[in-house]
Coordinates of C-alpha atoms in Angstrom, one line a residue:
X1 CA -5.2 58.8 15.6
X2 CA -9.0 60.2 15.6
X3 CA -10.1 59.1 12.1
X4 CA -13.7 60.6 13.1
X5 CA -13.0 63.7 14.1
X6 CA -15.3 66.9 12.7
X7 CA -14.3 70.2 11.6
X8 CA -16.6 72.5 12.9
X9 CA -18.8 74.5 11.0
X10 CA -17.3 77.9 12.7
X11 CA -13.5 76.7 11.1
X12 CA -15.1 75.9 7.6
X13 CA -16.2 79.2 7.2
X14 CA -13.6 80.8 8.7
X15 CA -11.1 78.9 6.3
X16 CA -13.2 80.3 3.3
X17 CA -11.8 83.7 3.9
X18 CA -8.5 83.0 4.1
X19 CA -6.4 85.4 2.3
X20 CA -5.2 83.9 -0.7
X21 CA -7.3 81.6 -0.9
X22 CA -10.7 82.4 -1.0
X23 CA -13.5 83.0 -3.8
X24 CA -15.3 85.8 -5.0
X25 CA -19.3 86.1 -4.1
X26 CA -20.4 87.0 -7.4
X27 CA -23.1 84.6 -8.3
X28 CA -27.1 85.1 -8.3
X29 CA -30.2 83.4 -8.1
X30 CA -30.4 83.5 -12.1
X31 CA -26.8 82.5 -12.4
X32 CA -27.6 79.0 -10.5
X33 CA -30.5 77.8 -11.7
X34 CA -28.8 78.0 -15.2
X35 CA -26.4 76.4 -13.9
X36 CA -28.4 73.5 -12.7
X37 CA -29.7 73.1 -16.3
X38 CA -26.7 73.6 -18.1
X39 CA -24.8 70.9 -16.7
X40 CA -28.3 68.6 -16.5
X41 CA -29.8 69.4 -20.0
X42 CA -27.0 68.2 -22.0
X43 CA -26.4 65.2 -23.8
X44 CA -28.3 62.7 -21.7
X45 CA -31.7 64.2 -22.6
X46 CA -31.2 63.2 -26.6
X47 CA -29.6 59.5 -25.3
X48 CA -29.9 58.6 -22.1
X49 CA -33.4 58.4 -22.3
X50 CA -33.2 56.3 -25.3
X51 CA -31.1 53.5 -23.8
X52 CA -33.2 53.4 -20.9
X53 CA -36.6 53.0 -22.8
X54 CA -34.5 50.4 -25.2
X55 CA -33.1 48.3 -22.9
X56 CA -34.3 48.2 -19.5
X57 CA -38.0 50.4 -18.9
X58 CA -39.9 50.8 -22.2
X59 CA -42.3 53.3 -22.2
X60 CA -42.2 53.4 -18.5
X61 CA -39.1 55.3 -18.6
X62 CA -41.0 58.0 -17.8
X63 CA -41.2 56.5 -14.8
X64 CA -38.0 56.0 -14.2
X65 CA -37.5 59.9 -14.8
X66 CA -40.0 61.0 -12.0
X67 CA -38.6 58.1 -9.7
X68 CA -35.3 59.6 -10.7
X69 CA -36.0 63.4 -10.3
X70 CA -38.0 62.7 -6.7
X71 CA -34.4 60.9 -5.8
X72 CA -32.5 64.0 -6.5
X73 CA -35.0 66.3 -5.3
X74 CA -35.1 64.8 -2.1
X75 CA -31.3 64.5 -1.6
X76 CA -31.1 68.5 -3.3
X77 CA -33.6 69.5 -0.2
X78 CA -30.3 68.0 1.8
X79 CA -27.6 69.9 0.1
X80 CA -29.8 73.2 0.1
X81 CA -30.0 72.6 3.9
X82 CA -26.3 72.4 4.6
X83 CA -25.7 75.0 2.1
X84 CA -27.5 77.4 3.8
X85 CA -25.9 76.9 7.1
X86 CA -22.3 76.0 5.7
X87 CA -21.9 78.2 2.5
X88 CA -18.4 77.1 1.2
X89 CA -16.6 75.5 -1.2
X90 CA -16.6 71.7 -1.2
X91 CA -20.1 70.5 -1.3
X92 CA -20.1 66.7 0.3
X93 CA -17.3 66.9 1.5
X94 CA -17.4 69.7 3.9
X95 CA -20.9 68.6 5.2
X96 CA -19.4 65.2 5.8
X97 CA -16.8 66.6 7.5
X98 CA -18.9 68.8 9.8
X99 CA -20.9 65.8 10.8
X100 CA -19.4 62.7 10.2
X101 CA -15.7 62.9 10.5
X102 CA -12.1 63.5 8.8
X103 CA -12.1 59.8 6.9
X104 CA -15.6 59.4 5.7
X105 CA -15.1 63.2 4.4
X106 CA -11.8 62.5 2.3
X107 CA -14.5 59.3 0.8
X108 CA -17.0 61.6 -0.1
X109 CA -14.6 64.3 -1.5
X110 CA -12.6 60.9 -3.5
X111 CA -15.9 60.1 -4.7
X112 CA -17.2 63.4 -5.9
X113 CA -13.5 63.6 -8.0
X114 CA -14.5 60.7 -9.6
X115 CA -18.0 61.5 -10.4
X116 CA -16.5 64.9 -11.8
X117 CA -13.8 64.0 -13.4
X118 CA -14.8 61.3 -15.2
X119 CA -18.1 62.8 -16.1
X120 CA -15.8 65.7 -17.5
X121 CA -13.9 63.8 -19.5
X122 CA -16.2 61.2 -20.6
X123 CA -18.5 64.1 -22.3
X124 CA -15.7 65.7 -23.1
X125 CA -14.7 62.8 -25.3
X126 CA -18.8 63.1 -26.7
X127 CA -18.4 66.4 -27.5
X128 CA -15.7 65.7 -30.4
X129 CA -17.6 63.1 -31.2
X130 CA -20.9 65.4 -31.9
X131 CA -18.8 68.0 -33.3
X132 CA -17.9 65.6 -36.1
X133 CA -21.2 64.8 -36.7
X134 CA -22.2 68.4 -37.0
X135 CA -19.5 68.6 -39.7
X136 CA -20.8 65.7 -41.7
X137 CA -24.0 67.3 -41.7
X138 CA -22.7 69.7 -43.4
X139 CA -20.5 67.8 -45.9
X140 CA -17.4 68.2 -44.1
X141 CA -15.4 65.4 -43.3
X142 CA -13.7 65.9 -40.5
X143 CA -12.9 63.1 -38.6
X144 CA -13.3 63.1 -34.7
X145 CA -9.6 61.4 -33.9
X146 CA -6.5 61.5 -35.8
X147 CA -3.7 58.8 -35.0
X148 CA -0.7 60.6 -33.1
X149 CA 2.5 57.6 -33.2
X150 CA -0.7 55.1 -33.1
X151 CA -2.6 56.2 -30.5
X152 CA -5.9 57.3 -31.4
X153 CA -6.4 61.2 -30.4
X154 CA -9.8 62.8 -29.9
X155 CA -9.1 66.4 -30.9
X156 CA -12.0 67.9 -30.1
X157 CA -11.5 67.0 -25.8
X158 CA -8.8 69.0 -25.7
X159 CA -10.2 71.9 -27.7
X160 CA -13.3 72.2 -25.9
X161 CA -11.5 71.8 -22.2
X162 CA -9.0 73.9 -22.7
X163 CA -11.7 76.6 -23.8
X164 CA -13.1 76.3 -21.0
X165 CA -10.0 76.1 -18.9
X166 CA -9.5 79.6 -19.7
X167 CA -12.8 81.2 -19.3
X168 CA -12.6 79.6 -15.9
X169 CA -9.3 81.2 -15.1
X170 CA -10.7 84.3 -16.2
X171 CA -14.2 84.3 -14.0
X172 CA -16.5 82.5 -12.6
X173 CA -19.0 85.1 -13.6
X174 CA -17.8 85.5 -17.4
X175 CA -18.0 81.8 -17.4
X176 CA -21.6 81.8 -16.2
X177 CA -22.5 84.7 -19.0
X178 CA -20.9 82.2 -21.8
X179 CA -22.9 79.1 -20.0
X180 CA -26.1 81.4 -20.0
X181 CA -26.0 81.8 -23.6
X182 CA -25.5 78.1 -24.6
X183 CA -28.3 76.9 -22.1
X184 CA -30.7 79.4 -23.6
X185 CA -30.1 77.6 -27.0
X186 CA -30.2 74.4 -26.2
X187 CA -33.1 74.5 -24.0
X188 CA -34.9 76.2 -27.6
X189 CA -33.8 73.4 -29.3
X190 CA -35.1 70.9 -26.2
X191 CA -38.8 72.6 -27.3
X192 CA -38.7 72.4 -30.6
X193 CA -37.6 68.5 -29.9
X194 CA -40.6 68.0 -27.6
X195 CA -43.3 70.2 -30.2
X196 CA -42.1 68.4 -33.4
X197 CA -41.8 65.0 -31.7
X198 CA -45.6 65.0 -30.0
X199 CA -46.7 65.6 -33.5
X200 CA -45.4 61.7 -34.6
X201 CA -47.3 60.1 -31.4
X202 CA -49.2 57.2 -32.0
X203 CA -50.9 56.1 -28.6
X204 CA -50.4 52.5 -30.0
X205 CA -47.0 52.8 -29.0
X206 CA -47.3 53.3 -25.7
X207 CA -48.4 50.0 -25.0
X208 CA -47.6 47.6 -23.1
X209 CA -46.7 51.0 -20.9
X210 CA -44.9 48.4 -18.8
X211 CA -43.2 45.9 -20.6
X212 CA -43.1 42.1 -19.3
X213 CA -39.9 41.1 -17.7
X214 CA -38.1 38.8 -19.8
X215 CA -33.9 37.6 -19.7
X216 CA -31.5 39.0 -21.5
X217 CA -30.6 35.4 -23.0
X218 CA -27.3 35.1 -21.7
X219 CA -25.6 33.7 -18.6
X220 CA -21.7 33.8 -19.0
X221 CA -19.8 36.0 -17.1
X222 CA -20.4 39.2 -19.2
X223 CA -24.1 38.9 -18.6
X224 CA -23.8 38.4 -14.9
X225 CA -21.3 41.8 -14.4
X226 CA -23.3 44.0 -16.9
X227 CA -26.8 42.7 -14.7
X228 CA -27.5 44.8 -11.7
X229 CA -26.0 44.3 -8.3
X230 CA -29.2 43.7 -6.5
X231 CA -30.0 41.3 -9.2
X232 CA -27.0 39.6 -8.5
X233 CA -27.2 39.8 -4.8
X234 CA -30.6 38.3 -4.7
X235 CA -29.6 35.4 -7.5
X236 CA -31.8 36.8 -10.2
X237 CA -31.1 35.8 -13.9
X238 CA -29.8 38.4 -16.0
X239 CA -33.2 40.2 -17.2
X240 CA -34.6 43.4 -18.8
X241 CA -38.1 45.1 -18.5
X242 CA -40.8 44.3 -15.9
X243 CA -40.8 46.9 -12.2
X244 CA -37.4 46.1 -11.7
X245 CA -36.0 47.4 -15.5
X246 CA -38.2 50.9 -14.2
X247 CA -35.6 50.7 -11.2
X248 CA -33.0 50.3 -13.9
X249 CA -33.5 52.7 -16.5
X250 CA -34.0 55.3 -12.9
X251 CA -30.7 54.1 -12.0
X252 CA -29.3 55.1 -15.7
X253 CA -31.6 57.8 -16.7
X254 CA -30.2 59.6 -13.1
X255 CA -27.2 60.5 -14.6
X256 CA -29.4 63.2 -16.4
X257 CA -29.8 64.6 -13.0
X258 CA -26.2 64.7 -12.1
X259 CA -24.5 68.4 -11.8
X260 CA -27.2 69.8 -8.7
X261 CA -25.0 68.8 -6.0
X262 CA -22.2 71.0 -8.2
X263 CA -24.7 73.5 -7.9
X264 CA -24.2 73.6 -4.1
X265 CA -20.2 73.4 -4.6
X266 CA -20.6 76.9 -5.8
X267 CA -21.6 78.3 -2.7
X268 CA -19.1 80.4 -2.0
X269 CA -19.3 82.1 -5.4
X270 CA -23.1 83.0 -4.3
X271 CA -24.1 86.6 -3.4
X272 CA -26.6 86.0 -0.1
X273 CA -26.5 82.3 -0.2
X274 CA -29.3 81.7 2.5
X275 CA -31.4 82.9 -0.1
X276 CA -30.1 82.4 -3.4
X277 CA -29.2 78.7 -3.0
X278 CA -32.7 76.9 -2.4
X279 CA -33.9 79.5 -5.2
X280 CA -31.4 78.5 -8.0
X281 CA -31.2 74.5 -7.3
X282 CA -35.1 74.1 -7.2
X283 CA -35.6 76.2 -9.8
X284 CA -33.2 74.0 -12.0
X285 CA -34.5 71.0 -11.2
X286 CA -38.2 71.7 -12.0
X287 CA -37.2 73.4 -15.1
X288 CA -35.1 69.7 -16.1
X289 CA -37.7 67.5 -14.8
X290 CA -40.5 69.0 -16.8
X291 CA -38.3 68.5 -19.8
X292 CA -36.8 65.5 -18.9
X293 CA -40.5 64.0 -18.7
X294 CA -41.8 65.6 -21.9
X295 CA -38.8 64.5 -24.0
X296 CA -39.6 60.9 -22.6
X297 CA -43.2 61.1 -23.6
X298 CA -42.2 62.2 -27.3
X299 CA -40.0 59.6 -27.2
X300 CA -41.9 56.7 -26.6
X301 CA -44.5 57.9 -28.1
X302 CA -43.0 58.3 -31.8
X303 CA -41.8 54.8 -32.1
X304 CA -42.2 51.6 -29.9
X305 CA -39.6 51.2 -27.4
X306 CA -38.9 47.6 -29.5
X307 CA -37.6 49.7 -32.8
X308 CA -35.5 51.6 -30.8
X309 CA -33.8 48.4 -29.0
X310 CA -33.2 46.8 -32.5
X311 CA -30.9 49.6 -32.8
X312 CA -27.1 49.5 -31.4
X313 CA -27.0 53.4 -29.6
X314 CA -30.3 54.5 -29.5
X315 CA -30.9 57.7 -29.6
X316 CA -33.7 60.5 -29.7
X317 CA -31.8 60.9 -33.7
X318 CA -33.1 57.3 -34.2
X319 CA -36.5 57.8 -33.5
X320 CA -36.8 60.7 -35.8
X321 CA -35.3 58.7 -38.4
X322 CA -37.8 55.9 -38.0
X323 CA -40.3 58.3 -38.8
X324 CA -38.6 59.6 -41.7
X325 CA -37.6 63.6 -40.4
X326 CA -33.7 63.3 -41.2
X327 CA -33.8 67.2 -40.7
X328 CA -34.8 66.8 -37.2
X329 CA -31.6 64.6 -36.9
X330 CA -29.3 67.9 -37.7
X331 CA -31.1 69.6 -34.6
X332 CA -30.2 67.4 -32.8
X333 CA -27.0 67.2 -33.7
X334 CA -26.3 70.7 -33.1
X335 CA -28.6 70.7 -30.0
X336 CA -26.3 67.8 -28.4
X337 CA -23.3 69.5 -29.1
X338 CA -24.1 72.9 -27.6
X339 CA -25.6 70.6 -24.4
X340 CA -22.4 68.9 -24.1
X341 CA -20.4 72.5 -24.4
X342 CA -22.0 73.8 -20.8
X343 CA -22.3 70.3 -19.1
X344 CA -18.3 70.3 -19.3
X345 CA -18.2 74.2 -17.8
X346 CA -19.9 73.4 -14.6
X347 CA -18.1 70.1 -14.2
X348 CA -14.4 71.7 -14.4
X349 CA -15.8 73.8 -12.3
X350 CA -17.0 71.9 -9.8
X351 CA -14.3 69.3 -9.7
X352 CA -11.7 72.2 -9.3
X353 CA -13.7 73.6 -6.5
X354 CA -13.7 70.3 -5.0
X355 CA -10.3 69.6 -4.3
X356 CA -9.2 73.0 -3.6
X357 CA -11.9 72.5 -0.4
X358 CA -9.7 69.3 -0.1
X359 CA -6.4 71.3 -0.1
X360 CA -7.6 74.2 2.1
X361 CA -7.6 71.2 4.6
X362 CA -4.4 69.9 3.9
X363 CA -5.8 66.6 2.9
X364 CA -4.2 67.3 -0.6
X365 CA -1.1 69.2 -1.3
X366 CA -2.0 73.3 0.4
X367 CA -0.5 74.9 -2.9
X368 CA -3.7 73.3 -4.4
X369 CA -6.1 76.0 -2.7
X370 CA -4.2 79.1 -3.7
X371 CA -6.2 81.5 -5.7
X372 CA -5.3 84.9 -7.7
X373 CA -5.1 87.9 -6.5
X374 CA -7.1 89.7 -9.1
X375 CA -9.8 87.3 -10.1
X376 CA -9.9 85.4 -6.9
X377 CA -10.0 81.9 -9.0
X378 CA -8.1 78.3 -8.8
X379 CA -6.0 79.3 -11.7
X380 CA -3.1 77.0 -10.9
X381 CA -5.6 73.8 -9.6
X382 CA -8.1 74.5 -12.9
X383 CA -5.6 74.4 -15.3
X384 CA -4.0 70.8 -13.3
X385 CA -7.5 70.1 -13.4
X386 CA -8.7 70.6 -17.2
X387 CA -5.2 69.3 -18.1
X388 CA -5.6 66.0 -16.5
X389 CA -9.4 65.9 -17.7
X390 CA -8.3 66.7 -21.3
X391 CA -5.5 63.9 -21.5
X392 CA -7.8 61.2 -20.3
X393 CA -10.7 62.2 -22.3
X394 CA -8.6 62.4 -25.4
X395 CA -6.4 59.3 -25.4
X396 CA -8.2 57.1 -23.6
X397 CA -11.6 54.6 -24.1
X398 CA -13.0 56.7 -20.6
X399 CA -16.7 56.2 -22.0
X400 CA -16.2 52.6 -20.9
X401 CA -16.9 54.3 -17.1
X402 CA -19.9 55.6 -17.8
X403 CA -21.9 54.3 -14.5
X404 CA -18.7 55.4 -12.5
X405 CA -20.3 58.9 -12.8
X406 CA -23.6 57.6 -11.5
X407 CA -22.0 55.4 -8.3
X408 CA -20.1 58.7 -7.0
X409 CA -22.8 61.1 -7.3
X410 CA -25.2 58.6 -5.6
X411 CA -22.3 57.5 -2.8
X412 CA -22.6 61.4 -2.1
X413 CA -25.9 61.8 -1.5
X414 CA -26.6 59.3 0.3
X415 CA -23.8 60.7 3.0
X416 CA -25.4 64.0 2.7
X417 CA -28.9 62.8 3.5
X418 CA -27.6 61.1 6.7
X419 CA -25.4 63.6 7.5
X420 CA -28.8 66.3 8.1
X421 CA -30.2 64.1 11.0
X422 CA -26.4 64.2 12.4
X423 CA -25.8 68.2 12.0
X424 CA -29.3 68.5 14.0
X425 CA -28.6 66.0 16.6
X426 CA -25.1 67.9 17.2
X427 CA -26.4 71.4 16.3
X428 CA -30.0 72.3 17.5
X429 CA -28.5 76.0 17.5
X430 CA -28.4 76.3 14.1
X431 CA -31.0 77.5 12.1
X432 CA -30.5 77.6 8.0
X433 CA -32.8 79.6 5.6
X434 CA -33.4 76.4 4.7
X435 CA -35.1 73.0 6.2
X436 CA -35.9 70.0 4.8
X437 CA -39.6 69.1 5.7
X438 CA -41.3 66.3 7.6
X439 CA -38.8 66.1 10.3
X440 CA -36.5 62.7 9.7
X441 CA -38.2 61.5 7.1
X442 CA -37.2 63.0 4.2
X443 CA -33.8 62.4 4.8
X444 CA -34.0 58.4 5.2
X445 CA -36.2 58.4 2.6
X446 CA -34.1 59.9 0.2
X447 CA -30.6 57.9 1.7
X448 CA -32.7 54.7 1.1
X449 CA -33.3 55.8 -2.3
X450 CA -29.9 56.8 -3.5
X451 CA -28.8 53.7 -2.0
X452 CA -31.3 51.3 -3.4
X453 CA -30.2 52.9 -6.9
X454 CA -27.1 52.3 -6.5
X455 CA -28.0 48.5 -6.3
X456 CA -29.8 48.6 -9.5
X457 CA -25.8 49.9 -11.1
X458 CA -24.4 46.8 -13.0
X459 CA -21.9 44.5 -10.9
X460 CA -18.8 46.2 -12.9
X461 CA -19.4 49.1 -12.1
X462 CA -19.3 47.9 -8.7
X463 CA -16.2 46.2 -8.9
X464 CA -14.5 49.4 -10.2
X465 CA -15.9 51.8 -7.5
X466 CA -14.1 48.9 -4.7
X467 CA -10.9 49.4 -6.6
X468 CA -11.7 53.2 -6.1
X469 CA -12.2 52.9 -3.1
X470 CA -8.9 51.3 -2.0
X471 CA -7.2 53.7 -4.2
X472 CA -8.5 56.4 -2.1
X473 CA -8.0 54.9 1.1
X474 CA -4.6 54.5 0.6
X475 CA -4.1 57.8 -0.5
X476 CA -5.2 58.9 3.2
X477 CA -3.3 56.5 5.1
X478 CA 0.3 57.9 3.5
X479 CA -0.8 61.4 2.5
X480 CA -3.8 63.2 3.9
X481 CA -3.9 61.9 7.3
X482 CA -0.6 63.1 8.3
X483 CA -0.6 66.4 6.4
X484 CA -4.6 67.4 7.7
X485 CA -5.0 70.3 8.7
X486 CA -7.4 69.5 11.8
X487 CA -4.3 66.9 12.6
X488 CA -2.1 69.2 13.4
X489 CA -4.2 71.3 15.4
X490 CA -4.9 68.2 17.7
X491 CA -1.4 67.3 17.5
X492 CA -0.4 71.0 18.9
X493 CA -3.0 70.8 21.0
X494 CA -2.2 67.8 22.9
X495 CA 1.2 68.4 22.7
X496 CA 0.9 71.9 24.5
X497 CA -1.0 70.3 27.6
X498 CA 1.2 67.5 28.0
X499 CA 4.1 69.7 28.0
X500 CA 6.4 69.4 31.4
X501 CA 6.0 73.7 31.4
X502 CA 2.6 74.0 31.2
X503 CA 0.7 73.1 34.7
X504 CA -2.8 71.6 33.8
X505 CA -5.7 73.4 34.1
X506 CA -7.0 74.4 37.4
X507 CA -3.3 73.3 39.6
X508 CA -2.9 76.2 41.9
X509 CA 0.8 77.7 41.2
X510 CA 3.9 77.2 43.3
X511 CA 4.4 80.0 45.6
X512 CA 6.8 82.3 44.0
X513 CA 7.8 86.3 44.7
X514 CA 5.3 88.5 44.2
X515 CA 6.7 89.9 40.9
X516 CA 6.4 86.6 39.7
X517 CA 2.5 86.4 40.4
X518 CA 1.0 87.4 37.7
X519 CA 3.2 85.7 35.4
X520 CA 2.1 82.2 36.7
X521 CA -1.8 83.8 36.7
X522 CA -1.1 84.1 32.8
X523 CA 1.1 80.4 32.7
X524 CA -2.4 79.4 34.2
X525 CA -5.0 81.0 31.7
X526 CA -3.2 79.5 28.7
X527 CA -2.6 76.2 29.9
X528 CA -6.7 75.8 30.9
X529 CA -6.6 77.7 27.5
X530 CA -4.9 74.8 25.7
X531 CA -6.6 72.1 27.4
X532 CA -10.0 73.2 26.5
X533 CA -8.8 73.6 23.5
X534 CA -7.4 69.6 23.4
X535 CA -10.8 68.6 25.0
X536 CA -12.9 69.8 22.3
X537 CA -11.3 68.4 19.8
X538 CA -10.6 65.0 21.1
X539 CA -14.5 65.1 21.7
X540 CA -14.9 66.1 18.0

């Protein structure tokens, strides 16, 4: 039992135009780097932000957003590199298995269904949330759950999913149209955020730009699993601010940046890939770094970082309110909710892309990966998918998971970053549109990034991803092992050479008549045939 062994990067892309179950190229440059900032600009950029500058970095969240951005950037340089050279379905998962082997891939592909799945449903669950706040500002009372035999029920999940659901079904390209429009808006709305808020900036505020670390006050157990792991690890009180609550609010505010290595799941989708990938991804990220930054800097600057931790879910809302512009709160409102209303597209997307690469390899159930023959989508796996997605966002408290989303995107790219100096090492004969620079650097840099922000995740969140974890594992062990794909190839293999018929390679052949000759020549081709075949993949 190899658990190690690679899929080569020849069989992946072969596999991605299998009839049946392949996707249509249909994506450009445009359509990606909307994309990118559909899923990234959503709700985060009015809240996320907020939180962090409340309760871990103050006004140095900005910080924490550049610290942030050069962590995904880094690791996006990775993904554009294996894009490039493997453009298919699957993301980490297929570059894990290309370089790394068959068990770390199914971790990577277990971790990137839960970063998508519970990102899905958890702003799934926001989205009804916003709605109803939209309604209120507009007298309507409209609640955002109604009690079904007394369970709570959040309505609006499993309106927007199944929306969505559909207009996936229908196209990946009608679904990037849709997404276009909504990003257009909400990025308007982003600007009008940033102009109205620099006009409230008192300079006053943004002092002390780096707040003195100080402890949270507590020490029962609570205290010790919401600090952060390295905290824990190195013994350090439960505490807030100071360099270490920059690290923090980076390890937060990065779930703002979550959604680029969805991006790169899309790669089949994507008319001249070589080119089009790097384009659309960079392009995205600049675009939502510049107003990631610029949001901050309004932010901190309106109010002091102290007014907005004196409030229970601070948010950009609050510190327009402090300033007395309740009409900016109603932008905002609407602004989240059309954020939110792209963010889930791309991350159905993406998570239904994922395990169909997970299926084509018989890893999960085949009938996963089957696509239509007219629109050449999912449609059975993203209906499964925005089913499940819909049912836990709407009767369940899945916001409680939040970090979860954070731990498997970072868990991802740190495999992907390591797995660049492996492709090369094993493949100098490739050459992608696109490299990452500087050699080996950039890629340890960035894996010692993702991982040390990781570290900075609270202990909980921690204790959930081991549970994960196991989960996972044991979901291999009795399912995906035996059924893979790659297993039964070996397994054929192997068998087919240590068959009593088949001579090994290179035995001369019994004499026999001479009409029998050239039979034995050809018993002798396939058996050398089989064994090289056996060979290579008991090396891989």
């Amino acid at each position: 039992m190899n658990l190690f062994r690679t899929k080569s990067i020849e069989q992946s892309i072969a596999d991605a135009d299998e009839p049946g179950r392949k996707l249509k190229r249909s994506l450009s440059t445009w359509d990606l780097m909307i994309m990118g900032v559909a899923v990234a600009v959503g709700a985060g950029i009015f809240s996320v932000g907020a939180k962090a500058a409340a309760n871990f970095a103050g006004p140095a969240v900005t910080i924490s957003f550049a610290i942030a951005a050069v962590t995904c950037a880094l690791a996006i340089m990775c993904y554009a590199e294996f894009a490039t050279a493997i453009p298919v379905a699957g993301s980490a998962y297929v570059f894990t298995y290309a370089t790394m082997g068959e068990v770390l891939a199914w971790i990577i592909g277990w971790n990137l269904i839960l970063e998508l799945f519970t990102a899905a449903a958890v702003i799934a669950k926001y989205w009804g949330i916003y709605l109803s706040k939209v309604f209120a500002l507009m007298g309507l009372d409209i609640p955002p759950s109604i009690s079904v035999a007394g369970v709570d029920l959040f309505w609006g999940a499993f309106l927007i999913v199944a929306v969505f659901t559909v207009l996936l079904v229908l196209g990946t390209k009608l679904s990037a149209r849709v997404g276009n429009v909504f990003t257009l808006i909400k990025i308007a709305v982003v600007l009008f955020v940033i102009v109205v808020g620099f006009s409230y900036v008192k300079f006053e505020n943004y002092a002390p730009f780096v707040p003195a670390s100080q402890p949270t006050g507590g020490t029962g157990a609570t205290d010790v699993l919401k600090q952060s792991f390295f905290g824990f690890l190195t013994g350090a009180a439960p505490a807030q601010y100071g360099t270490l609550g920059i690290f923090a609010g980076a390890a937060l505010v990065f779930f703002a940046f979550i959604g680029f290595d969805v991006v790169a799941t899309s790669a089949e989708e994507v008319k001249n890939p070589q080119k089009t990938l790097p384009r659309g991804i960079f392009g995205g990220l600049a675009i939502v770094t510049v107003l990631y930054i610029l949001v901050s800097l309004a932010l901190t600057g309106m109010v002091s970082y102290t007014k907005l931790a004196e409030a229970k879910n601070p948010t950009l809302t609050t510190a327009f309110e402090a300033v007395g512009n309740t009409d900016a709160a109603k932008v905002i409102a609407f602004g989240s909710l059309v954020g939110l209303t792209t963010v889930i597209m791309v991350l159905l997307m993406g998570l239904s892309r994922v395990v169909m690469a997970m299926s084509r390899d018989g890893l999960l159930p085949r009938s996963l990966s089957k696509t239509g023959t007219i629109r050449a989508t999912p449609a059975r796996l993203q209906i499964i998918c925005g089913t499940a997605v819909a049912l836990v966002a709407g009767l369940t408290n899945v916001d409680l998971l939040e970090e979860m989303i954070n731990i498997g995107t970072l868990s991802a790219f740190v495999m992907v970053s390591l797995g660049i100096l492996v492709l090369r090492k094993k493949r100098p004969d490739l050459k992608p549109a696109f490299r990452v620079p500087f050699g080996r650097v950039l890629p340890v840099v960035s894996a010692v990034l993702c991982l040390y922000l990781m570290t900075n995740l609270a202990v909980e969140t921690w204790i959930f991803f081991a549970i994960w974890l196991v989960i996972g594992i044991a979901i291999y062990f009795a399912y995906g092992q035996r059924h893979s794909r790659l297993n039964e190839k070996f397994a054929e293999a192997r068998a087919a050479v240590n068959s009593p018929g088949v001579k090994a390679a290179g035995t001369p052949a019994a004499p026999m008549n001479d009409g029998a000759n050239a039979d034995d020549n050809a018993d002798d081709n396939a058996a050398a045939d089989q064994s090289e075949k056996a060979e290579s993949l008991t090396r891989s």
